[in-house]
Coordinates of C-alpha atoms in Angstrom, one line a residue:
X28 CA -41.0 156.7 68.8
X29 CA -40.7 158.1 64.8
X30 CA -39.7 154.6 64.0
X31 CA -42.9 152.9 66.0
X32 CA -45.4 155.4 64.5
X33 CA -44.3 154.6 61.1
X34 CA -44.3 150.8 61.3
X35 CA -47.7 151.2 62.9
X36 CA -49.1 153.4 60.3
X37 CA -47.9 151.1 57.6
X38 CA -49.6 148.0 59.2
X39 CA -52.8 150.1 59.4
X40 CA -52.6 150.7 56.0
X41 CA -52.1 147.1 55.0
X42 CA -54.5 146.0 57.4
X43 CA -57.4 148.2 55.7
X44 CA -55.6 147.6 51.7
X45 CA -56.4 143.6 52.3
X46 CA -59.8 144.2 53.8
X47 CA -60.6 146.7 50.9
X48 CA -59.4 144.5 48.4
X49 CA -61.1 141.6 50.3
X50 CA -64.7 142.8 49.5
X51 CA -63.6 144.6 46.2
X52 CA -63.3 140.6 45.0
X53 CA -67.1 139.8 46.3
X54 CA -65.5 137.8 49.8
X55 CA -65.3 135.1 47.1
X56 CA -61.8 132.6 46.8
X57 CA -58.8 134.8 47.2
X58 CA -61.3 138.0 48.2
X59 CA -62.5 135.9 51.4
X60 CA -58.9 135.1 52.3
X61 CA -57.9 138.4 52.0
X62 CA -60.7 139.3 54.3
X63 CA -59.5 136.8 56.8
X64 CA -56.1 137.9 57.2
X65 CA -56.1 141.6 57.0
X66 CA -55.3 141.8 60.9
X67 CA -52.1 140.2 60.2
X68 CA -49.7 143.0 59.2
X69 CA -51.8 145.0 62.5
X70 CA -50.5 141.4 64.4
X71 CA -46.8 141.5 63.3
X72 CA -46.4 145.2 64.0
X73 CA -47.8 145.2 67.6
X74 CA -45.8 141.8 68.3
X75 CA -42.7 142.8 66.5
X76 CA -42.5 146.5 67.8
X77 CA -45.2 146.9 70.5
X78 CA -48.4 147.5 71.6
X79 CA -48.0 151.3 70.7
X80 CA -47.5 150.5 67.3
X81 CA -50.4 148.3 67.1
X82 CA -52.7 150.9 68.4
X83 CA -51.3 153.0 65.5
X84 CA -52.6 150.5 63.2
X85 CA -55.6 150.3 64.6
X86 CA -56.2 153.9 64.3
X87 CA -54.5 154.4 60.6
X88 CA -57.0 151.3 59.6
X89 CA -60.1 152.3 60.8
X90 CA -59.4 156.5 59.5
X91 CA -58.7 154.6 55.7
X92 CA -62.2 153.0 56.1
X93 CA -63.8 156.3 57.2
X94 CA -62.0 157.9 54.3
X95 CA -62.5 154.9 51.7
X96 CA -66.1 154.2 52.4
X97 CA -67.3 156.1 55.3
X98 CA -67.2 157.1 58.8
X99 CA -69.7 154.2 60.5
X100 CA -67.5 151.4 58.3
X101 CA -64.4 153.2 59.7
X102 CA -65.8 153.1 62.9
X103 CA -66.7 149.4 63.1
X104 CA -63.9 148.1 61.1
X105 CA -61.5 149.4 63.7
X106 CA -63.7 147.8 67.0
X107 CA -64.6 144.5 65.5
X108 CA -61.8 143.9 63.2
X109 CA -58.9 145.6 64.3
X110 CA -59.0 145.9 68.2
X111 CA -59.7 143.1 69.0
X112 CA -56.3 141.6 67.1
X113 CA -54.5 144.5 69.0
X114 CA -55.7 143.2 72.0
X115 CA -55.0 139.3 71.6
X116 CA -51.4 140.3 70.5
X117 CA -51.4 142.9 73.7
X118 CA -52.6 140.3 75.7
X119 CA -49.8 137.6 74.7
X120 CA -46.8 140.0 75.0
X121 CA -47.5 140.3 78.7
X122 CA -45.5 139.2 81.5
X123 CA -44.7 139.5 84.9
X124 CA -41.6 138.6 87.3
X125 CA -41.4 135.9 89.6
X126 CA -39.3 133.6 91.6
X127 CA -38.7 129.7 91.1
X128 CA -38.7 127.4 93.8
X129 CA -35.0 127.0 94.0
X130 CA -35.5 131.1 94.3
X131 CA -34.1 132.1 91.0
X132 CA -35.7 134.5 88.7
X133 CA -38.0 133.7 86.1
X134 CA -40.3 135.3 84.0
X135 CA -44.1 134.6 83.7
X136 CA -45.7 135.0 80.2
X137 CA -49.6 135.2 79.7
X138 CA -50.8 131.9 79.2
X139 CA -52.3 130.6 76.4
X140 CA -55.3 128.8 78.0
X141 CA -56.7 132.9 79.0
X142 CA -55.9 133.8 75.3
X143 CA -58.2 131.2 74.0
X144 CA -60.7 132.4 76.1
X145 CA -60.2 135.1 75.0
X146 CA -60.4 135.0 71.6
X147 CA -63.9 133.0 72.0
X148 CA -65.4 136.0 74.1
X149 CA -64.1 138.3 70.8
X150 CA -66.1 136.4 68.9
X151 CA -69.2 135.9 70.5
X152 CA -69.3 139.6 71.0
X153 CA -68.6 140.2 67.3
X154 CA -71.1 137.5 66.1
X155 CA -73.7 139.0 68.4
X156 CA -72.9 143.1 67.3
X157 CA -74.6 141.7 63.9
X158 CA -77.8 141.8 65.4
X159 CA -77.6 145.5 66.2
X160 CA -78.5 146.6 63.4
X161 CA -81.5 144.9 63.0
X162 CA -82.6 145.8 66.8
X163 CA -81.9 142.4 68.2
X164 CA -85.1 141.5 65.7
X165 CA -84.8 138.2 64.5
X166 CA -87.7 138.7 61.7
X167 CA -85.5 142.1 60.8
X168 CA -82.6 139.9 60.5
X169 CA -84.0 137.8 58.2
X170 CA -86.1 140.0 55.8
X171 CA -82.2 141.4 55.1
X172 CA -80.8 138.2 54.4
X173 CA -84.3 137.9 52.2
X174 CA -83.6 141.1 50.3
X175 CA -79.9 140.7 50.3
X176 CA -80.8 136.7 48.2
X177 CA -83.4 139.3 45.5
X178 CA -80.7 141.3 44.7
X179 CA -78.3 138.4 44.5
X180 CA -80.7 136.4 42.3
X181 CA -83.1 137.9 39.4
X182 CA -85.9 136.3 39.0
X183 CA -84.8 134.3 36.2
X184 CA -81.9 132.9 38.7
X185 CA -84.4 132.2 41.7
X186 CA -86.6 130.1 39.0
X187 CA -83.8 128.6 37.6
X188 CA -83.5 127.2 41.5
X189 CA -87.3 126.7 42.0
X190 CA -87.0 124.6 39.0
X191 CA -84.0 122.6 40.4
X192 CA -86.0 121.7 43.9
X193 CA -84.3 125.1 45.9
X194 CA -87.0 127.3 47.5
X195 CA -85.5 130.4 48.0
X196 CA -87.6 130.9 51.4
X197 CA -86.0 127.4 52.8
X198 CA -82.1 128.7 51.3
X199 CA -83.0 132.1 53.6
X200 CA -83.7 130.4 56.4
X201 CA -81.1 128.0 55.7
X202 CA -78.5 130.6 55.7
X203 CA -80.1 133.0 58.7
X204 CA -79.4 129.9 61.1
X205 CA -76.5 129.4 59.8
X206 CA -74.5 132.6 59.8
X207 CA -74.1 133.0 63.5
X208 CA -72.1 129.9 63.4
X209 CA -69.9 130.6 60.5
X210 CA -69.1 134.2 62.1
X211 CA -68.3 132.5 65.6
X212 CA -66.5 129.8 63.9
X213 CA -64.5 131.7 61.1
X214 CA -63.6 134.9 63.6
X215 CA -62.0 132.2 66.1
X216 CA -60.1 130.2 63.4
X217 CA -59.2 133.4 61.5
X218 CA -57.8 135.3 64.8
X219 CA -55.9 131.6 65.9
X220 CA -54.3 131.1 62.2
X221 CA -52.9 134.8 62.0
X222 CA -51.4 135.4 65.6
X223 CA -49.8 132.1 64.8
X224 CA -48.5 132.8 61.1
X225 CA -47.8 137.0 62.7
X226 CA -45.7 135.3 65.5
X227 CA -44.0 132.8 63.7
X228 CA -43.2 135.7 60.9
X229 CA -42.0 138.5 64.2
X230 CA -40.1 135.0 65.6
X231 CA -37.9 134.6 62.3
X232 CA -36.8 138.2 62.6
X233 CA -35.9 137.9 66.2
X234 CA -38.3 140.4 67.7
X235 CA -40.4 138.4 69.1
X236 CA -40.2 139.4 73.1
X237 CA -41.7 135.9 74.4
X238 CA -40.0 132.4 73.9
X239 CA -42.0 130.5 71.5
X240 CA -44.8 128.3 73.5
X241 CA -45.3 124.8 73.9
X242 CA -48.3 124.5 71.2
X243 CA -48.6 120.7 71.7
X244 CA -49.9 121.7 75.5
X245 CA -52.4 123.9 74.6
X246 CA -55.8 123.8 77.1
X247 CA -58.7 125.4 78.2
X248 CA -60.2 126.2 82.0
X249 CA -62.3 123.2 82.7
X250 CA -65.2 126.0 83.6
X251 CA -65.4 126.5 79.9
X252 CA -66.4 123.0 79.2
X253 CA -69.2 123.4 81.4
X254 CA -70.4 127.1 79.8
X255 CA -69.9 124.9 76.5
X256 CA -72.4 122.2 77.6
X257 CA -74.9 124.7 79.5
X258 CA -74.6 127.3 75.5
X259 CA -75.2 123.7 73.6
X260 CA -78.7 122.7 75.8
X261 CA -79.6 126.3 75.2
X262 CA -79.2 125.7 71.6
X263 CA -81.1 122.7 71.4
X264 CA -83.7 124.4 73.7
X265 CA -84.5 127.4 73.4
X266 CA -85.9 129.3 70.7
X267 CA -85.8 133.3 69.2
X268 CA -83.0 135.0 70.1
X269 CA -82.1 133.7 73.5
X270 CA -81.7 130.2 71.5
X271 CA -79.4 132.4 68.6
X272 CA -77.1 133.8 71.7
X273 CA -76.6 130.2 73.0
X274 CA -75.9 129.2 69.7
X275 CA -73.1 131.7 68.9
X276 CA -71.3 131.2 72.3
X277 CA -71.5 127.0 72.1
X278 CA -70.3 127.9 68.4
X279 CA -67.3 129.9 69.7
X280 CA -66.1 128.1 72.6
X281 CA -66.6 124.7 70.6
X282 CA -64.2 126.5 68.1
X283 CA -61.6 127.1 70.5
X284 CA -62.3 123.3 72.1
X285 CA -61.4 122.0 68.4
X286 CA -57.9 124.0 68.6
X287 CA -56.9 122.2 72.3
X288 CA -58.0 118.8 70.1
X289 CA -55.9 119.5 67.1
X290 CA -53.3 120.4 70.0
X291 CA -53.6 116.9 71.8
X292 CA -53.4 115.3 68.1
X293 CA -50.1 116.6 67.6
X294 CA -49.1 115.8 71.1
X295 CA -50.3 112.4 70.4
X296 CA -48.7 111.9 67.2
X297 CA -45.0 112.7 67.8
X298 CA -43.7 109.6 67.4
X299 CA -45.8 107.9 64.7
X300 CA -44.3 107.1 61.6
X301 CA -46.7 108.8 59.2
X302 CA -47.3 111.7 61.5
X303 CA -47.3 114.6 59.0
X304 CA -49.5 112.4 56.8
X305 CA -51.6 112.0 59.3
X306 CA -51.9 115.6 60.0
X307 CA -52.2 116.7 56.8
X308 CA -55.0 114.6 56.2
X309 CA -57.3 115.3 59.2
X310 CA -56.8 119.3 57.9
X311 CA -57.7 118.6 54.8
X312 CA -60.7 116.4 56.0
X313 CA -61.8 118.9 58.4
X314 CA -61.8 121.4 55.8
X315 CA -64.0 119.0 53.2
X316 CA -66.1 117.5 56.1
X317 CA -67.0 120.0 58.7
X318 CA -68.3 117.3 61.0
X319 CA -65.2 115.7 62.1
X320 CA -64.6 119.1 63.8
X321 CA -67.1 117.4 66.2
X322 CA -64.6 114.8 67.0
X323 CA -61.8 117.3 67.3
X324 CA -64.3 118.7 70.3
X325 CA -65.0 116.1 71.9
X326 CA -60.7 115.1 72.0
X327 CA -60.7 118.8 73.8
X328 CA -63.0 118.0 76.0
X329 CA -61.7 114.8 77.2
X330 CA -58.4 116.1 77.4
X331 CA -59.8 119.3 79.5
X332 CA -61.8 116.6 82.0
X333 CA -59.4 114.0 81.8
X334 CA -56.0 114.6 80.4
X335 CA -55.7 112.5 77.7
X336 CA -51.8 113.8 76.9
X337 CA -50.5 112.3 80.1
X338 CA -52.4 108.9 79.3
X339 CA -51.2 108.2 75.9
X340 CA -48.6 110.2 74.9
X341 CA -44.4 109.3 75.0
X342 CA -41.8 111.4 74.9
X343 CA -40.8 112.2 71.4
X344 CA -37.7 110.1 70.4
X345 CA -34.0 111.0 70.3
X346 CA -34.5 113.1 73.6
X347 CA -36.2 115.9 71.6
X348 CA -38.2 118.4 72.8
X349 CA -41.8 119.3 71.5
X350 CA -40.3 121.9 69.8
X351 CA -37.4 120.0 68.2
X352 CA -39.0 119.7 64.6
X353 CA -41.1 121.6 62.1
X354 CA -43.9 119.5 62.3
X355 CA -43.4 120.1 66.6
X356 CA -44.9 123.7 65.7
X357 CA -48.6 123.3 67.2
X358 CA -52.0 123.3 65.9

């Protein structure tokens, strides 16, 4: 129990350390990464030694904050940031008993398809919670994101841009529409990148309770295709807030619809020659043009309706399995 409580405290304090360091560098380059991966140590512990120790960290993380810069930051840093990757890691370690047909035991493990559900609902929740503060107020919202762009730009700076063809009015609009998208989308990525790099990491050291999944088979319920469709024509719409809320959960569930299409491209591209060229290239493309995310959507889609894996894919060659390789290691 000693030994639990201390990893867990340690990954709190990590966990808060990155987040603290994160915003000391302005969320800027290295700062924003750090940001982004602070639940990762909080990951590893509650994979590698239990859900007990994860609720340690989660606790040690959000007292730092309350100590560092406050009781409320404390408060929210622990619900939003830090329980929510104790749960998903909670969530995966799960299992139950059951019996074959052939009436052997087995072992059941949480599937995947409910943990990417899950980690949308996380952050549609999230990305809505930023409108508490403001009272749900759309015009409060904004005049924040107004005064936030004053005290980022003097008024030397915001003429420099008047002068350049930028009105600051359109750039505060642009980013208030924008936000709840990049929150929906960067919390799903974030949360899918470090409970993949935390169990990977927990894997190599052999304390990882769950054999490693089958990445390349990665899906979603067809039911959220449909809420996917139904959030997107409330986008397109509806207006105020109502229009906002659909936005943030067709940004979320598209997110996770993107991962079960980089899933199928993998699948897909076992046995082509250039395949890790091929890979490579459609992350980096995806990181320099956001749009082709759009086509990684619609590939999850189809392969949610319509199974595009048992259509076009072969088994990999030499009688490996999925998992044969370091390129077999998902999306």
């Amino acid at each position: 129990m000693n030994h639990f409580l201390i990893i867990g405290i340690i990954a709190g304090l990590c966990t808060a350390l990155l987040n603290l360091s994160g915003y000391a560098g302005g969320v800027v380059g290295l700062g924003f990464i750090l940001v982004l991966i602070s639940p990762l140590p909080l990951m590893i512990a509650s994979l590698g030694w239990g859900t007990f120790a994860g609720l340690v960290a989660v606790i040690t993380s959000g007292l730092v904050l309350a100590i560092v810069i406050g009781p409320l930051a404390g408060l929210l840093f622990a619900v939003l940031n830090s329980l929510p990757a104790w749960w998903v890691t909670h969530l995966i370690g799960l299992s139950r008993a059951m019996k074959t047909e052939e009436g052997e035991d087995d072992v059941q493990w949480y599937p995947l398809e409910r943990l990417l559900i899950w980690i949308a609902v996380i952050a549609i929740l999230a990305s809505m919670a930023m409108f508490v503060p403001f009272g749900f107020s759309l015009d409060a919202y904004r005049d924040t994101i107004a005064t936030l762009m004053q005290q980022v730009y003097n008024a030397q700076q915001q003429s420099a841009l008047e002068n350049s063809g930028v009105n600051i009015d359109d750039l505060v609009t642009l980013i208030s529409r924008l936000a709840p998208t990049a929150s929906a989308v960067m919390i799903v990525i974030s949360t899918a990148i470090n409970l993949y790099l935390a169990g990977k990491i927990v894997a190599k050291s052999g304390r990882l309770n769950r054999p490693w999944p089958d990445l390349h088979q990665l899906t979603m319920p067809v039911t959220s295709v449909y809420v996917f469709l139904v959030a997107l024509a409330g986008l397109l719409l509806l207006s105020g807030l109502p229009g906002v809320f659909s936005q943030i959960v067709a940004s979320s569930l598209g997110s996770a619809l993107m991962l079960v299409g980089l899933s199928v491209m993998h699948c897909l591209s076992q046995n082509t020659p250039a395949r890790t060229a091929l890979l490579w290239t459609t992350y980096i493309l995806l990181v320099v043009f956001q749009w082709i995310g759009i086509i990684l959507i619609i590939l999850g889609v189809s392969e949610i309706l319509v199974n595009v894996r048992s259509r076009f894919s072969t088994p990999p060659s030499g009688g490996g399995g999925p998992q044969d390789g370091p390129n077999q290691s998902g999306p």
